[in-house]
Coordinates of C-alpha atoms in Angstrom, one line a residue:
X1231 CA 0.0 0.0 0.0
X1232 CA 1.8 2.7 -1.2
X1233 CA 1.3 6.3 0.6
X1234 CA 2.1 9.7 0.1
X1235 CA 3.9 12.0 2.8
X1236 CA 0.7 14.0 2.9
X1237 CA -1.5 11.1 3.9
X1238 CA -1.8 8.5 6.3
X1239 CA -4.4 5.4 6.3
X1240 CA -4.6 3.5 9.5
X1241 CA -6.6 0.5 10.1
X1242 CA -9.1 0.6 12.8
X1243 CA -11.4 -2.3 12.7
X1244 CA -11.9 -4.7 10.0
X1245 CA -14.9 -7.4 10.7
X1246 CA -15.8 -10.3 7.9
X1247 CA -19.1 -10.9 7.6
X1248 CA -21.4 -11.2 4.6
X1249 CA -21.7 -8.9 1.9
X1250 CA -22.3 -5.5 3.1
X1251 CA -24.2 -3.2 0.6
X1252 CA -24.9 -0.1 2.7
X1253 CA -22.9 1.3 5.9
X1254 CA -23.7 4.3 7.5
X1255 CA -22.2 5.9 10.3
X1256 CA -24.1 7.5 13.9
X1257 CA -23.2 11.2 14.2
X1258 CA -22.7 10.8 18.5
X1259 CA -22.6 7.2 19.3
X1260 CA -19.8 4.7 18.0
X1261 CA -22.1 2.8 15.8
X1262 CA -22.1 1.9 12.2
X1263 CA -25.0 0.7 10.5
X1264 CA -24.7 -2.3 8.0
X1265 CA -27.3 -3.3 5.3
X1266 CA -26.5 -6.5 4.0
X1267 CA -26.8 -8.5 0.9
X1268 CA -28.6 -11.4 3.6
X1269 CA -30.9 -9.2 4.3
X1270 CA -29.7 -8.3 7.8
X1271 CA -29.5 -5.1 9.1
X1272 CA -26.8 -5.1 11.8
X1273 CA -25.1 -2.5 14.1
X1274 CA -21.5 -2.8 14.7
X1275 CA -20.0 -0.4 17.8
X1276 CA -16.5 0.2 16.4
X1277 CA -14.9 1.3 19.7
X1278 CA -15.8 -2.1 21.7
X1279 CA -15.8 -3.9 18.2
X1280 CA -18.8 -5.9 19.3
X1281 CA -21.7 -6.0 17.4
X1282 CA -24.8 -4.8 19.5
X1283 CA -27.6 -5.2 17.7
X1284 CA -28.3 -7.6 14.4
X1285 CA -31.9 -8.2 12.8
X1286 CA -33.0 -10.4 9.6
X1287 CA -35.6 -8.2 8.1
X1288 CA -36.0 -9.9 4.7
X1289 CA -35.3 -12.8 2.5
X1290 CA -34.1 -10.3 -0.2
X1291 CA -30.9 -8.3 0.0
X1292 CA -30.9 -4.8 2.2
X1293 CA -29.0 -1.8 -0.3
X1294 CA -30.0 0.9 1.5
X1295 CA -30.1 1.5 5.7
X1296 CA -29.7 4.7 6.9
X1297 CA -29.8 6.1 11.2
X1298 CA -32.8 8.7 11.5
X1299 CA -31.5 10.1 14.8
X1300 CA -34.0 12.6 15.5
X1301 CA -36.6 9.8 15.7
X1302 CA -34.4 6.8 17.2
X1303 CA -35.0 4.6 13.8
X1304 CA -33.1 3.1 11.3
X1305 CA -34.8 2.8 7.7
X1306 CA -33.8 0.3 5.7
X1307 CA -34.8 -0.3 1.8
X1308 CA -34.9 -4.1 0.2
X1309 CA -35.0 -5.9 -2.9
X1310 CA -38.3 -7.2 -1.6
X1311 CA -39.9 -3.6 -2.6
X1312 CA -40.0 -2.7 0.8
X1313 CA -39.3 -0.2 3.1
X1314 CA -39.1 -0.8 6.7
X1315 CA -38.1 1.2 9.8
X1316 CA -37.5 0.6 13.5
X1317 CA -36.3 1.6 16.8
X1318 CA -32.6 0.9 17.2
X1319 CA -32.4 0.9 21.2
X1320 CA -35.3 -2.1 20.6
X1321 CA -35.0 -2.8 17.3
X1322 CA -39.2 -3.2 17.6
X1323 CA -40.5 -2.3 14.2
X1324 CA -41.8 1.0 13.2
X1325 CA -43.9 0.2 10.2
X1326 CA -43.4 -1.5 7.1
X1327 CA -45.0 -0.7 3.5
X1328 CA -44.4 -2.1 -0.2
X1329 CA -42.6 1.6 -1.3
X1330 CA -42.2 0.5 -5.2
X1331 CA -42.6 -2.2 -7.9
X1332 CA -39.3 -3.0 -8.5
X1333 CA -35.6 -3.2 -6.1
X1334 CA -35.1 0.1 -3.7
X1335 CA -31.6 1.0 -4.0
X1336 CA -31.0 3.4 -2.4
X1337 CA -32.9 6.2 0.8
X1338 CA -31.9 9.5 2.3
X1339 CA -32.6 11.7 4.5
X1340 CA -34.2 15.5 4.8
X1341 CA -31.5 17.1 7.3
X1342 CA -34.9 18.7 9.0
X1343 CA -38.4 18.1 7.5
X1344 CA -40.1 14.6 7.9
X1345 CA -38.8 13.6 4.8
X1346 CA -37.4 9.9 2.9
X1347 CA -36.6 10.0 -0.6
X1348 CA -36.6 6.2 -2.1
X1349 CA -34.7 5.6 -5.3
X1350 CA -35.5 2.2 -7.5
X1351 CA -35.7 0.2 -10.6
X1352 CA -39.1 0.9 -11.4
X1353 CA -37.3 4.4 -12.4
X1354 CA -38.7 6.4 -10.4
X1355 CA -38.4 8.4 -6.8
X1356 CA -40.8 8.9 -3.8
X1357 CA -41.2 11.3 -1.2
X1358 CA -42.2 10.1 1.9
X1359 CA -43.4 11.9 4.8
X1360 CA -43.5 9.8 8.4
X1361 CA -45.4 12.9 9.9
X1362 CA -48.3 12.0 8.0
X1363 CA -48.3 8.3 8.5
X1364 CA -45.6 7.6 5.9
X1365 CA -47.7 9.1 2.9
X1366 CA -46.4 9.3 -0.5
X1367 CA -46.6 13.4 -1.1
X1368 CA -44.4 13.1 -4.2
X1369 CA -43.5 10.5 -6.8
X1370 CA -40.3 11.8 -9.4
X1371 CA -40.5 10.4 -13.3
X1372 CA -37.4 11.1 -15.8
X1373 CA -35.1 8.2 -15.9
X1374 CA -35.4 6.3 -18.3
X1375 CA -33.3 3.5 -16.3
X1376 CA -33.0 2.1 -12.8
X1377 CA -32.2 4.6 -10.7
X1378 CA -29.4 3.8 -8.2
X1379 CA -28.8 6.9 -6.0
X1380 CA -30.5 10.2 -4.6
X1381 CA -28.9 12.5 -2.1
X1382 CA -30.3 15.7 -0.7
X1383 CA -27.9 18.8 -1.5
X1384 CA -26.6 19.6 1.9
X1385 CA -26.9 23.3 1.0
X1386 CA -30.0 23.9 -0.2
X1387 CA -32.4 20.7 0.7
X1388 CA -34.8 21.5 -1.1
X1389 CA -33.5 19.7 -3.8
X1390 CA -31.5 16.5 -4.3
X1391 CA -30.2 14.5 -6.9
X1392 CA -30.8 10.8 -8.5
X1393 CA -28.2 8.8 -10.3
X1394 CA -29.6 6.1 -12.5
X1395 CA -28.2 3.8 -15.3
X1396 CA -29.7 5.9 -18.3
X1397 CA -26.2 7.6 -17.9
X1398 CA -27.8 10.6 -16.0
X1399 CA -27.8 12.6 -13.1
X1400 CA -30.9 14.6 -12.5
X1401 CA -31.5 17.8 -9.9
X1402 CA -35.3 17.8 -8.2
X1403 CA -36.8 19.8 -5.8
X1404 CA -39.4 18.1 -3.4
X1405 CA -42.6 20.1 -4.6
X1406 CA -42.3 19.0 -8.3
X1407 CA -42.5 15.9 -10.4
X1408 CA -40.3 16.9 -13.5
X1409 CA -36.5 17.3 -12.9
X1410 CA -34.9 20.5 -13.5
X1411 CA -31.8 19.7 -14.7
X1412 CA -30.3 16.5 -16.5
X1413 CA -26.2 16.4 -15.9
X1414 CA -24.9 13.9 -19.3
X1415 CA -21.6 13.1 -19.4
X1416 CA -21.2 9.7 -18.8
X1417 CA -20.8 6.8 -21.4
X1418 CA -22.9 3.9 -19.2
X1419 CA -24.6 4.1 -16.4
X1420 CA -24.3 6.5 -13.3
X1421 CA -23.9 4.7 -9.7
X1422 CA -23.5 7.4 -7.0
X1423 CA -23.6 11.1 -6.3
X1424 CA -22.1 13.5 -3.8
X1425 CA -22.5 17.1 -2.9
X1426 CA -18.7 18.8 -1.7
X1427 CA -18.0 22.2 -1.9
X1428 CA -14.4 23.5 -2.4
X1429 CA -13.0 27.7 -3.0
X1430 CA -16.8 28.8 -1.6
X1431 CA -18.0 26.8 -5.1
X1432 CA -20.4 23.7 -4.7
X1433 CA -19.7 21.0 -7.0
X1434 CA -21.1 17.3 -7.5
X1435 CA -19.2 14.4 -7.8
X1436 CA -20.2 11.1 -10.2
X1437 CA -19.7 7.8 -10.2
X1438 CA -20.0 5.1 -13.4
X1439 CA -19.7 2.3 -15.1
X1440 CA -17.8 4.0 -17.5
X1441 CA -15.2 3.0 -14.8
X1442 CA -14.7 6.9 -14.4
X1443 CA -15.9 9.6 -11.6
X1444 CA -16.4 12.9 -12.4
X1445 CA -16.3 16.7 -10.9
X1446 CA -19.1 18.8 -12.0
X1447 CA -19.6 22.5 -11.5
X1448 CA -22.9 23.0 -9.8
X1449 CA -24.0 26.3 -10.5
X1450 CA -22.4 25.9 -14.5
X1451 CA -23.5 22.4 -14.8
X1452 CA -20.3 21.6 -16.9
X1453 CA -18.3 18.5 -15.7
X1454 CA -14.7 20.2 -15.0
X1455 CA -12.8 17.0 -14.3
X1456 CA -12.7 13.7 -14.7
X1457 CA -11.0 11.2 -12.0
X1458 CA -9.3 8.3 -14.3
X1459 CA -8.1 4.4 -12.4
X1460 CA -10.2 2.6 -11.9
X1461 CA -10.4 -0.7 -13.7
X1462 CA -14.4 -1.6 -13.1
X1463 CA -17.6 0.2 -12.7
X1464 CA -16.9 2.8 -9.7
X1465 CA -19.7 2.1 -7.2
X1466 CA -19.9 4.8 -4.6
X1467 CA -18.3 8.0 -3.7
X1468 CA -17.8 10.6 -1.0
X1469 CA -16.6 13.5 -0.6
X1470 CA -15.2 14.4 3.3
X1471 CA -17.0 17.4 4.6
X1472 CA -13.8 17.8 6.9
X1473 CA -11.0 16.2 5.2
X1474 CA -10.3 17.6 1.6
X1475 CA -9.9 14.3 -0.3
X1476 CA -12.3 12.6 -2.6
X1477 CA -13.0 8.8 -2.2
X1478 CA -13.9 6.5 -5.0
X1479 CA -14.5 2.8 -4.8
X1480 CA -15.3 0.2 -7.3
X1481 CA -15.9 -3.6 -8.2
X1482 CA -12.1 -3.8 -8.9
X1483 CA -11.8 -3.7 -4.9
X1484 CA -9.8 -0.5 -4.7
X1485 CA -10.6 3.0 -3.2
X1486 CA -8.7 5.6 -4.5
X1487 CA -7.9 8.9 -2.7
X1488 CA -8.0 12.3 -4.7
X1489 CA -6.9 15.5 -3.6
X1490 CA -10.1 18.1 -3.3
X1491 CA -8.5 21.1 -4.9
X1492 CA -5.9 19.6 -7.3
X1493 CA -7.8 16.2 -8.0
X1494 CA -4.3 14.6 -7.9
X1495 CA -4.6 11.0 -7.2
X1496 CA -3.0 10.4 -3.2
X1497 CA -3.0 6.9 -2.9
X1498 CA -5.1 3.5 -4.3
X1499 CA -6.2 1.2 -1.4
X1500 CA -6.5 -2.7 -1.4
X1501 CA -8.4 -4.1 1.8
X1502 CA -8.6 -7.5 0.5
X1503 CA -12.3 -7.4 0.8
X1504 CA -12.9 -7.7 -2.7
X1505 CA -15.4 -5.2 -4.3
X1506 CA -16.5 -2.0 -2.5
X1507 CA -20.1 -1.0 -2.4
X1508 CA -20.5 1.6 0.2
X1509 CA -19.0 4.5 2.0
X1510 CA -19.4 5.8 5.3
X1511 CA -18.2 8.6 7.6
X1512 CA -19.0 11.0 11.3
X1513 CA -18.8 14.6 10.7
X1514 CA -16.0 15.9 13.0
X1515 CA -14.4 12.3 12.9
X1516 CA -11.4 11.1 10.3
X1517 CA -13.1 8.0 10.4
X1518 CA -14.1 6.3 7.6
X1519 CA -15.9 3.0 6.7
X1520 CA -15.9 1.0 3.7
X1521 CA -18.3 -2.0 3.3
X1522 CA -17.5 -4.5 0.8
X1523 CA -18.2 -8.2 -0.4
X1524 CA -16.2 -10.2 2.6
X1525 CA -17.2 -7.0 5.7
X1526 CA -16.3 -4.1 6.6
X1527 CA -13.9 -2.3 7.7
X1528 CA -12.9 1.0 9.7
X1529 CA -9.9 3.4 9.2
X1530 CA -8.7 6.6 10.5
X1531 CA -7.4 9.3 7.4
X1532 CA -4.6 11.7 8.1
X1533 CA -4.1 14.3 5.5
X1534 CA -2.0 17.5 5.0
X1535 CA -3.1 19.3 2.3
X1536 CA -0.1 20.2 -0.1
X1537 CA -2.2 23.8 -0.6
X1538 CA -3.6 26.0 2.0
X1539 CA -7.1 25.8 2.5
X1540 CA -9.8 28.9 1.7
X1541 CA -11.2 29.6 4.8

């Protein structure tokens, strides 16, 4: 594992298990949250490196399980069409509810309002509103393909975007059906998105099949770069909100490490884990976790930028 001077990668907690499609980290306790491709929902504390909690919700594979911590729940989204949410101190279920006719891939979040957004292969999105008994208040039609991905834009979330394999991103906002802006760029299909903002600019960040991830000026919509390595489809994405690096991950079983500003490739990381599906982190926390066909696993990121950061 080769490293540069400016970064450090240091193993925290690695746990084998089945394959894990969706991790996601708790923003106070030591948790992380594993969807997996059993269709168990488990939560790992990565400080005692015990697993505290574990629940088989589904015959079909879990893609998508997300914390809701102003409620106490963790949603979860399965191939089954389902959508089901409980309490994680008791893991006593919520509710469940058929959410689409085809595989859920993939949930967020609203960072305030009552809101779920559902992404799935029947091409379309849902908002969901749990204040009024889960209701459907809006369903989103303009792929043309499964859609894999939707994330709320951190800055304005009143709007998010969907990634789907019609090669597409496409920008909503939560009041309207039709999209308002279609990002193409991309030669195959589109896996992931992420919102990062760098020199007071907001940009989003794409991943492929096209085995590519690319840069994209937000308020331009012109893709400015485009991140070159990988050797398979690139299957999720992040961008730090503390650390200025850029993840990518793909089914060739590396992550690679870009610089924010100068999009230099850092390093390329083989956990032995086989392919990578999903990315996690803690605001406030170098910690990052990576779920992947044979577990998970849990490192701390050192980086020195080689430029100054904008304040």
């Amino acid at each position: 594992m080769e490293q540069t001077p400016s970064l450090k990668i240091e193993h925290d907690f690695v746990q084998n298990s089945e394959r894990v499609k969706s991790v996601d980290m708790h923003p106070t306790e030591p948790w992380v949250l594993l969807g997996l491709y059993s269709g168990t929902i488990s939560i790992w504390n990565y400080q005692t490196k015990v697993q505290e909690k574990s629940l088989k919700i589904s015959e079909s594979p879990v893609r998508s399980a997300k914390f809701i911590v102003r409620e106490n729940w963790v949603i979860a989204a399965t191939d089954d069409k389902y959508i089901r949410v409980y309490n994680y101190e008791r893991m006593e279920k919520i509710i469940e509810f058929e959410g689409h006719k085809d595989y859920i891939r993939s949930l967020d979040i609203h960072p305030f309002l009552p809101y779920v957004v559902s992404a799935s292969d029947d091409q379309v999105l849902k908002l969901w509103n749990w204040k009024k008994g889960w209701s459907c208040d809006e369903t989103f039609e303009g792929h043309s393909h499964y859609v894999m991905q939707v994330a709320f834009n951190p800055k304005d979330p009143s709007t998010f975007t969907s990634t789907s394999l019609d090669g597409t991103l496409k920008i909503w906002t939560i009041d309207s059906s039709t999209p308002n802006f279609t990002f193409e760029g991309h030669s195959k299909g589109v896996n992931c998105v992420d919102y990062f903002d760098s020199n007071e600019k907001q940009y989003l960040l794409s991943g492929s099949d096209d085995y590519t991830a690319k840069v994209w000026d937000y308020d331009s919509k012109v893709c400015i770069k485009t991140l070159e390595g990988h050797k398979n489809n690139v299957t999720t994405i992040c961008a730090h909100p503390d650390i200025p690096i850029i993840f990518t991950a793909s089914e060739d079983s590396t992550v690679k490490i870009w610089d924010v500003v100068s999009y230099r490739l850092e390093t390329s990381l083989d956990f032995g884990l086989e392919r990578v599906w999903s990315i996690g982190y803690k605001k406030g926390s170098s910690k990052i976790v990576f779920g992947c066909d044979k577990g998970f696993i849990i490192v701390t990121v050192k980086f020195a930028s080689r430029q100054a950061k904008q304040d």
